XYZ file of C-alpha atoms in Angstrom:
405
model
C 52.267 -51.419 -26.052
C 50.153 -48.891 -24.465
C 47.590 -49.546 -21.624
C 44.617 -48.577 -23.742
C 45.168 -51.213 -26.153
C 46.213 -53.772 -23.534
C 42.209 -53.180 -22.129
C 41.451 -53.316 -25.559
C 42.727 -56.711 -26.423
C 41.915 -58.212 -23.279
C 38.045 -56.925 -23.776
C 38.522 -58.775 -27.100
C 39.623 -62.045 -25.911
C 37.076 -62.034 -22.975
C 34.306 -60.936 -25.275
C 35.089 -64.165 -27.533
C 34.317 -66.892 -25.066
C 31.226 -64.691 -22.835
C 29.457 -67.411 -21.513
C 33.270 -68.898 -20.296
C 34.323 -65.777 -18.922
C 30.522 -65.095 -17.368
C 31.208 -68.839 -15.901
C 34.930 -67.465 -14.664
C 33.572 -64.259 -13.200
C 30.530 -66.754 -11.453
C 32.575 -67.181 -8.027
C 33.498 -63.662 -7.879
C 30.436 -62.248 -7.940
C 28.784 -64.583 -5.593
C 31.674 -63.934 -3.454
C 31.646 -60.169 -3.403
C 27.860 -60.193 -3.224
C 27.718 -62.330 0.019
C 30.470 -60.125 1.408
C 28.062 -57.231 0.826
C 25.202 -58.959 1.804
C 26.629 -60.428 5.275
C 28.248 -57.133 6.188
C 25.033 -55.293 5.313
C 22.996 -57.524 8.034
C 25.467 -57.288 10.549
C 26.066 -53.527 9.763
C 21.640 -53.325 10.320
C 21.852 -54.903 13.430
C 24.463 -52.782 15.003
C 22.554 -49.807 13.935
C 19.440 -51.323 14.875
C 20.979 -51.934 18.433
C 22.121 -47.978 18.650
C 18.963 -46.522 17.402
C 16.822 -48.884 19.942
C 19.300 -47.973 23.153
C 18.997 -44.203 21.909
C 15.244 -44.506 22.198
C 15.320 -45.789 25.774
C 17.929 -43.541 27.039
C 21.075 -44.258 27.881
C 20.011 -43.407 31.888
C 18.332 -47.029 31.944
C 19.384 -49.614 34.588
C 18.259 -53.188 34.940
C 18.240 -55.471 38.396
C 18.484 -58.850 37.651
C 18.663 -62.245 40.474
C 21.839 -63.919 40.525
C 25.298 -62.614 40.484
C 27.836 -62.763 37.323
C 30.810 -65.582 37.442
C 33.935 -65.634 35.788
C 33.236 -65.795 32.421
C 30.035 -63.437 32.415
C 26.990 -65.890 32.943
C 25.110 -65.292 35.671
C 24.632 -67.852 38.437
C 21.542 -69.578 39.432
C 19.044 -68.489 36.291
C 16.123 -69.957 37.272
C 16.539 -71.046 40.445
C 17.474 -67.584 42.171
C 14.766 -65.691 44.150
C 16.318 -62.968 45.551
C 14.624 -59.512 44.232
C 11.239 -58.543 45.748
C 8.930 -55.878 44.997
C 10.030 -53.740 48.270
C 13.214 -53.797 46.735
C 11.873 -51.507 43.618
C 9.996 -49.540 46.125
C 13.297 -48.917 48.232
C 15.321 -47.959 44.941
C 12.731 -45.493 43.837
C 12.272 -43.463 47.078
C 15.698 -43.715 48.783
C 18.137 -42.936 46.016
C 18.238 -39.656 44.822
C 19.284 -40.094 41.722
C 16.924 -42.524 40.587
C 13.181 -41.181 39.164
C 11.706 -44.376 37.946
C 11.424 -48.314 39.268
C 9.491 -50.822 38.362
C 9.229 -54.674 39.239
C 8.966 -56.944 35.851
C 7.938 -60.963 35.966
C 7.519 -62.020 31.598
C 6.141 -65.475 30.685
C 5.152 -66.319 27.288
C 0.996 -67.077 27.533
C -1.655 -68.180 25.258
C -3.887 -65.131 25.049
C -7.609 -65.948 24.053
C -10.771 -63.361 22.485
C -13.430 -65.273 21.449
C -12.612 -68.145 19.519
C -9.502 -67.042 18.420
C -6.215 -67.496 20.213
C -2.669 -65.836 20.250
C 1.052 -66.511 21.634
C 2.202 -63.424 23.159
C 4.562 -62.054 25.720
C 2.587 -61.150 29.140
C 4.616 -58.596 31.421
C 3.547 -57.800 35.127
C 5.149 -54.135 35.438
C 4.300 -51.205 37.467
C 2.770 -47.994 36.514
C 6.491 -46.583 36.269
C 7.332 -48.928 33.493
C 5.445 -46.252 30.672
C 8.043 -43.387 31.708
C 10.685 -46.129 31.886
C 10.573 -47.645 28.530
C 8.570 -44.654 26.809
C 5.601 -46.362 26.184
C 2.877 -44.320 24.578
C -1.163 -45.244 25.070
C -2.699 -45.020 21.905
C -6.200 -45.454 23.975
C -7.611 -46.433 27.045
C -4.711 -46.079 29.692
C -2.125 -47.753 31.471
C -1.777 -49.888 34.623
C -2.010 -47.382 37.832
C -1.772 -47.896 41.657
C -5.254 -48.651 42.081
C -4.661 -51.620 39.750
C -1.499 -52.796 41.681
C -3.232 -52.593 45.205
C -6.040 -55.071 44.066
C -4.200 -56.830 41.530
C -6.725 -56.104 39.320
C -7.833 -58.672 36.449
C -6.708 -55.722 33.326
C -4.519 -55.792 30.387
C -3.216 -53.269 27.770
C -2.384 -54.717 24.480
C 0.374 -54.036 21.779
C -0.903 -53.637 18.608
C 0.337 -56.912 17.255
C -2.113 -58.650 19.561
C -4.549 -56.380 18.493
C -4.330 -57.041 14.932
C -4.299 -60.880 15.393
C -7.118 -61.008 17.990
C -9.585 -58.343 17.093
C -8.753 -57.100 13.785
C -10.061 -53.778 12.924
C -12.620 -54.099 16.197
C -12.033 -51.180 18.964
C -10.925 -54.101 21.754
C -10.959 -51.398 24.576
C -13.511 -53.043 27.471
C -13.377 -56.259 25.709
C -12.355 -59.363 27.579
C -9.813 -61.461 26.923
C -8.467 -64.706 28.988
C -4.957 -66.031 30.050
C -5.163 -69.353 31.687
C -8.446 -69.119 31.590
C -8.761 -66.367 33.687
C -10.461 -63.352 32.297
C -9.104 -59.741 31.920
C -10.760 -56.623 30.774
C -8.702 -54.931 28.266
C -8.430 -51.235 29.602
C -5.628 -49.642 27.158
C -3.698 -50.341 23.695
C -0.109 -49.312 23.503
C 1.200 -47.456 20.561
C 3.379 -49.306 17.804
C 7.015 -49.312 18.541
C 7.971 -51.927 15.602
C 10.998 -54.185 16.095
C 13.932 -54.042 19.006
C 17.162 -54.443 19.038
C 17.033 -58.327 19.133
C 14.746 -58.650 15.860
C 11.447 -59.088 17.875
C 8.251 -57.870 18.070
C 7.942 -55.449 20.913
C 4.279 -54.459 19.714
C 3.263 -58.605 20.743
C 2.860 -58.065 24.027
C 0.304 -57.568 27.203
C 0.748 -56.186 29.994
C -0.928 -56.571 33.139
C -0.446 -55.167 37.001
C 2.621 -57.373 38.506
C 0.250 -57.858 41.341
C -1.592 -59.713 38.961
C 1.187 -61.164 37.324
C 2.353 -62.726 40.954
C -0.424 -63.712 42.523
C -3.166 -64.675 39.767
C -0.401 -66.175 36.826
C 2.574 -67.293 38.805
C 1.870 -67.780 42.051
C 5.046 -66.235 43.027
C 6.091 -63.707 45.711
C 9.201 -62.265 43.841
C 9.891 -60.300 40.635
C 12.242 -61.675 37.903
C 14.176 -58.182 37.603
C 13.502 -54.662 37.995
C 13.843 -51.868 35.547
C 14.877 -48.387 36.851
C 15.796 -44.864 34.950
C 18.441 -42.957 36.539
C 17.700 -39.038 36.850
C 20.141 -38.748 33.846
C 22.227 -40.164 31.621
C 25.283 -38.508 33.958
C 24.085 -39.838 37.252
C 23.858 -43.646 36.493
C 27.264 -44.295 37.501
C 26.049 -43.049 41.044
C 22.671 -44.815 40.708
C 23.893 -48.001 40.125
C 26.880 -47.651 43.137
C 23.937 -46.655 45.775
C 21.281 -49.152 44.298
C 24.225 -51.939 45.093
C 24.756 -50.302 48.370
C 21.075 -50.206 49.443
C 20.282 -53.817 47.822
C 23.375 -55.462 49.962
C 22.233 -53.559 52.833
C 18.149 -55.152 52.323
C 19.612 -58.479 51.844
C 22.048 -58.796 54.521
C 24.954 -59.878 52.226
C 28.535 -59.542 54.473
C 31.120 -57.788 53.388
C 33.143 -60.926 52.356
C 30.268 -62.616 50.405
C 29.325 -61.950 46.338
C 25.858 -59.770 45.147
C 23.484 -61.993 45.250
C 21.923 -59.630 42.080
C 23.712 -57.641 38.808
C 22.707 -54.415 37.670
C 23.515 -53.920 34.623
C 23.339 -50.616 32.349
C 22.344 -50.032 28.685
C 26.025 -49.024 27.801
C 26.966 -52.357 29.072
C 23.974 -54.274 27.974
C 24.570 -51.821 24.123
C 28.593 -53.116 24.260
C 27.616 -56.679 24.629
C 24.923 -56.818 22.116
C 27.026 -54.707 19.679
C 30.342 -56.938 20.156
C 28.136 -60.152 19.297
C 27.096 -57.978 16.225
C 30.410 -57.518 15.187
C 31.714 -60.793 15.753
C 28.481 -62.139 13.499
C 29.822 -59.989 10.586
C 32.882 -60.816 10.427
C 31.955 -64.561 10.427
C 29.828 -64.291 7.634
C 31.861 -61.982 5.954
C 34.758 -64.695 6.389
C 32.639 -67.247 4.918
C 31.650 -65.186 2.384
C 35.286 -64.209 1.607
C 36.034 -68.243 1.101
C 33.488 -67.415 -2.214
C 36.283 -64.996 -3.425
C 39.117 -67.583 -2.777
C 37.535 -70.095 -4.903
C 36.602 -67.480 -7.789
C 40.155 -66.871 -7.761
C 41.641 -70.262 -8.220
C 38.482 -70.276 -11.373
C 40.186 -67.030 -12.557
C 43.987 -69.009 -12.654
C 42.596 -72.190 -14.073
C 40.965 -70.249 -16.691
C 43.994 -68.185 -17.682
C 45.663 -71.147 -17.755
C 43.634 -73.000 -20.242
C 43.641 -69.616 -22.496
C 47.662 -69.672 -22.180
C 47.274 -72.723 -23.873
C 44.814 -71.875 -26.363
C 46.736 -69.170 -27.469
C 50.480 -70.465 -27.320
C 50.515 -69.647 -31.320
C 48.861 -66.035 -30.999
C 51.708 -65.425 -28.163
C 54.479 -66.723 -30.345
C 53.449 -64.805 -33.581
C 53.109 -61.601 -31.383
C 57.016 -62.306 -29.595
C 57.500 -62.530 -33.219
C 56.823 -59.184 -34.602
C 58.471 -57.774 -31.600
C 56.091 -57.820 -28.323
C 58.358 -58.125 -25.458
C 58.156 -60.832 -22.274
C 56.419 -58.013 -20.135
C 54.043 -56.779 -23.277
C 52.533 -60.823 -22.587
C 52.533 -60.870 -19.344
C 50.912 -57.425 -19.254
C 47.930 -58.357 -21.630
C 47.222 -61.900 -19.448
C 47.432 -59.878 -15.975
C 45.097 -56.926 -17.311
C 42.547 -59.757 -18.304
C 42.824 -61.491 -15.535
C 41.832 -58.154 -13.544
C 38.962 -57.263 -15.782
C 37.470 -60.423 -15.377
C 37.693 -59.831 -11.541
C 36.956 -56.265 -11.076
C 33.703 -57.133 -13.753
C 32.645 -59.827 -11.790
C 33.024 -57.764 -8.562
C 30.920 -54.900 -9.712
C 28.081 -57.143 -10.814
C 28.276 -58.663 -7.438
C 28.232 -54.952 -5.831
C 25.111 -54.581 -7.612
C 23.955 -58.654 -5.975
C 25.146 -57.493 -3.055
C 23.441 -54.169 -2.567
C 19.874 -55.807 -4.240
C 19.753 -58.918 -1.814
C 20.455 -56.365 1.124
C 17.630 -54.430 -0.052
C 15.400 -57.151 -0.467
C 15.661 -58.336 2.686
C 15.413 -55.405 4.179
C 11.725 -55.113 2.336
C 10.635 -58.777 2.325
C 12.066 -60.533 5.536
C 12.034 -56.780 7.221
C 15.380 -57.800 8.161
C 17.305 -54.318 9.233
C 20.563 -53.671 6.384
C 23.017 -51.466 6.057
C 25.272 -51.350 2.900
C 28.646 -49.257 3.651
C 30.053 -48.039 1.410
C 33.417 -48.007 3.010
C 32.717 -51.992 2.719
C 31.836 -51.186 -0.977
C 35.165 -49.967 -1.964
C 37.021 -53.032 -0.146
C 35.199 -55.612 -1.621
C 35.893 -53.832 -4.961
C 39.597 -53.848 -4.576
C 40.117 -56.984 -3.246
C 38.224 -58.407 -6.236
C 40.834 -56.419 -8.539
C 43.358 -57.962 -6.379
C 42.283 -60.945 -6.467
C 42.300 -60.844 -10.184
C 46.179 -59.912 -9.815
C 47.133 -62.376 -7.337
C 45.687 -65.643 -9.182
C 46.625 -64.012 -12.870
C 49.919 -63.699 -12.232
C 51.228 -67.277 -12.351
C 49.924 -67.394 -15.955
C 50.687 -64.417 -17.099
C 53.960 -65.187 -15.705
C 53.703 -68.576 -17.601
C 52.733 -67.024 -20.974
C 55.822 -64.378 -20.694
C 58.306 -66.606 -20.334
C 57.051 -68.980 -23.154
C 59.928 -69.777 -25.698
C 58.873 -68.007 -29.354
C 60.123 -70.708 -31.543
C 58.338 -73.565 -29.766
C 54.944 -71.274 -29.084
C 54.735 -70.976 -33.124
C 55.688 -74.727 -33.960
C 52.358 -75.424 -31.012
C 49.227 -76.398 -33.212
């Protein structure tokens, strides 16, 4: 029997009991679909990750309080004071191969206009921080020495806080309050969407870290310090003299720990990138569990048709089809069944990647390298579980299969 009209009776016998076989083919395509699907989001955020680290520069250090332990969580979150706003100062004009610092305290803060009121992220930086993280004004302008020395009541807004707080209103010289303490508004940043981590850089305001320390916080020291290296070649030596000249400031011995980390984009990129991965393949392996179970529908299927058809398999040894012609026909169905149901869930796959992507603005990425494996692992799946009964309806004894009824 040729392979052409092996496909064509197994298309046959498949297209007799549809809504059976669409029932079979059920836990294949959900599998292969949430492979697609779970791959897709963690492919998005990887990319998501590169594209955001590319846009602020691979030359970008951060200073953070506390020193990493075994096991790479930093001691003493919370409860460690150690960087000050001299310490910026000092990295910025005695290392060489550092252009930019900036001090940085953050605390979420109810942000009022009005009568209306919004949850936002409030950032004390320094006038560096634009150059640092590439911020663009889309009017007014951004915090500058004057505005440090006084600690000057100002804010510039993202555009997030914009839209929920003044709508289509120019909000440049109006006044809004944190803690009840008013600031003028005196800039609006440009859009710069979603980072890395899924959230909203545009829902933020910034205000002088002066401000930030004395007015909000009460607070003489900075939560961590942002600095760009000269280029993307020199950070290896920026972050050796920055750890130098910080253990020097603090007095730290030779035989005692940092009392701070610095800590890189590549490093901060590898981390964030790793946890990406790791997220994939979870979900794809949960996913994958989907396929398992479609497979063991696929065998318990074939096996109820083996049965069914005991008299069509016994007529057929009959008239001369040989052990292998069965087995053949069973296995190829078995396959179609799988590789149809794994297209179809290519095509779920790819759609609910898509629609997330548009509705939840979640960031997907279908590969097609992914694609093709899913694909064949559905055909193979389709072997694996088909080939006990196809096995079983080979090896069935003529005489009895014609005497079933």
């Amino acid at each position: 029997m040729n392979w052409l009209m092996t496909l064509r009776i197994a298309l046959r016998a498949l297209g007799r009991n549809k809504l059976r076989s669409f029932l079979t083919m059920l836990g294949i395509i959900i599998g292969v679909g949430a492979v697609i699907a779970m791959v897709a989001i963690g492919e998005g955020a990887k990319a998501t990750i590169r594209s955001q680290i590319a846009s602020l520069g691979t030359n970008v250090l951060v200073v953070l309080p506390g020193t990493l332990t075994q096991g790479g969580v930093r001691g003493g979150t919370g409860g460690v004071n150690t960087l000050l706003d001299s310490d910026a100062r000092a990295i910025r004009q005695e290392i060489a191969a550092v252009s930019f610092a900036s001090p940085v305290l953050r605390r979420q803060e109810q942000v009022i206009a009005g009568n209306l009121n919004w949850g936002t992220l409030t950032q004390g930086v320094a006038p560096e921080f634009q150059q640092i993280r590439d911020w663009q004004i889309e009017s007014g302008r951004f915090v500058h020495d004057g505005y440090i020395e006084s600690a000057a009541k100002v804010a510039i807004i993202g555009q997030t806080v914009v839209t929920n707080l003044f709508g289509n209103d120019d909000p440049i010289d109006s006044v809004i309050r944190i803690r009840n303490i008013p600031f003028r508004v005196v800039g609006v940043l440009a859009g710069k969407g979603q980072s890395a981590q899924g959230t909203d850089q545009d829902d933020t305001v910034m205000i002088p870290y002066t401000t930030m320390q004395k007015r909000l916080m009460r607070i003489t020291h900075v939560q961590s310090i942002v600095v760009k290296a000269v280029s993307a070649e020199r950070v290896v030596e920026a972050q050796e003299q920055m750890t130098a000249l910080l253990r020097q400031r603090h007095r730290i011995g030779p035989d005692r720990e940092d009392d701070f980390t610095i800590r890189n984009l590549s490093d901060i990129a590898e981390a964030a990138q790793s946890t990406a991965r790791v997220m994939a393949v979870l979900l794809g392996s949960v996913a994958g569990i989907s396929l398992l179970v479609g497979g063991i529908g696929i065998m318990n299927i074939m096996l109820v048709s083996v049965t069914e058809r005991t008299r069509e398999i016994g007529i057929r040894m009959a008239v001369g089809a040989r052990g292998r012609d069965i087995m053949m026909q069973f296995l190829v169905e078995a396959v179609v069944m799988a590789a149809t149901g794994g297209g179809i869930g290519i095509l779920l796959g790819i759609g609910s990647s898509e629609v997330l992507k548009l509705w939840a603005n979640w960031p997907t990425l279908v590969s097609p390298s992914i694609v093709t494996i899913a694909f064949l692992f559905s055909g193979a799946v389709g072997v694996f579980f088909g080939f006990y009964p196809a096995k079983k309806a080979s090896t069935l004894d003529p005489i009895e299969a014609l005497r079933y009824e």
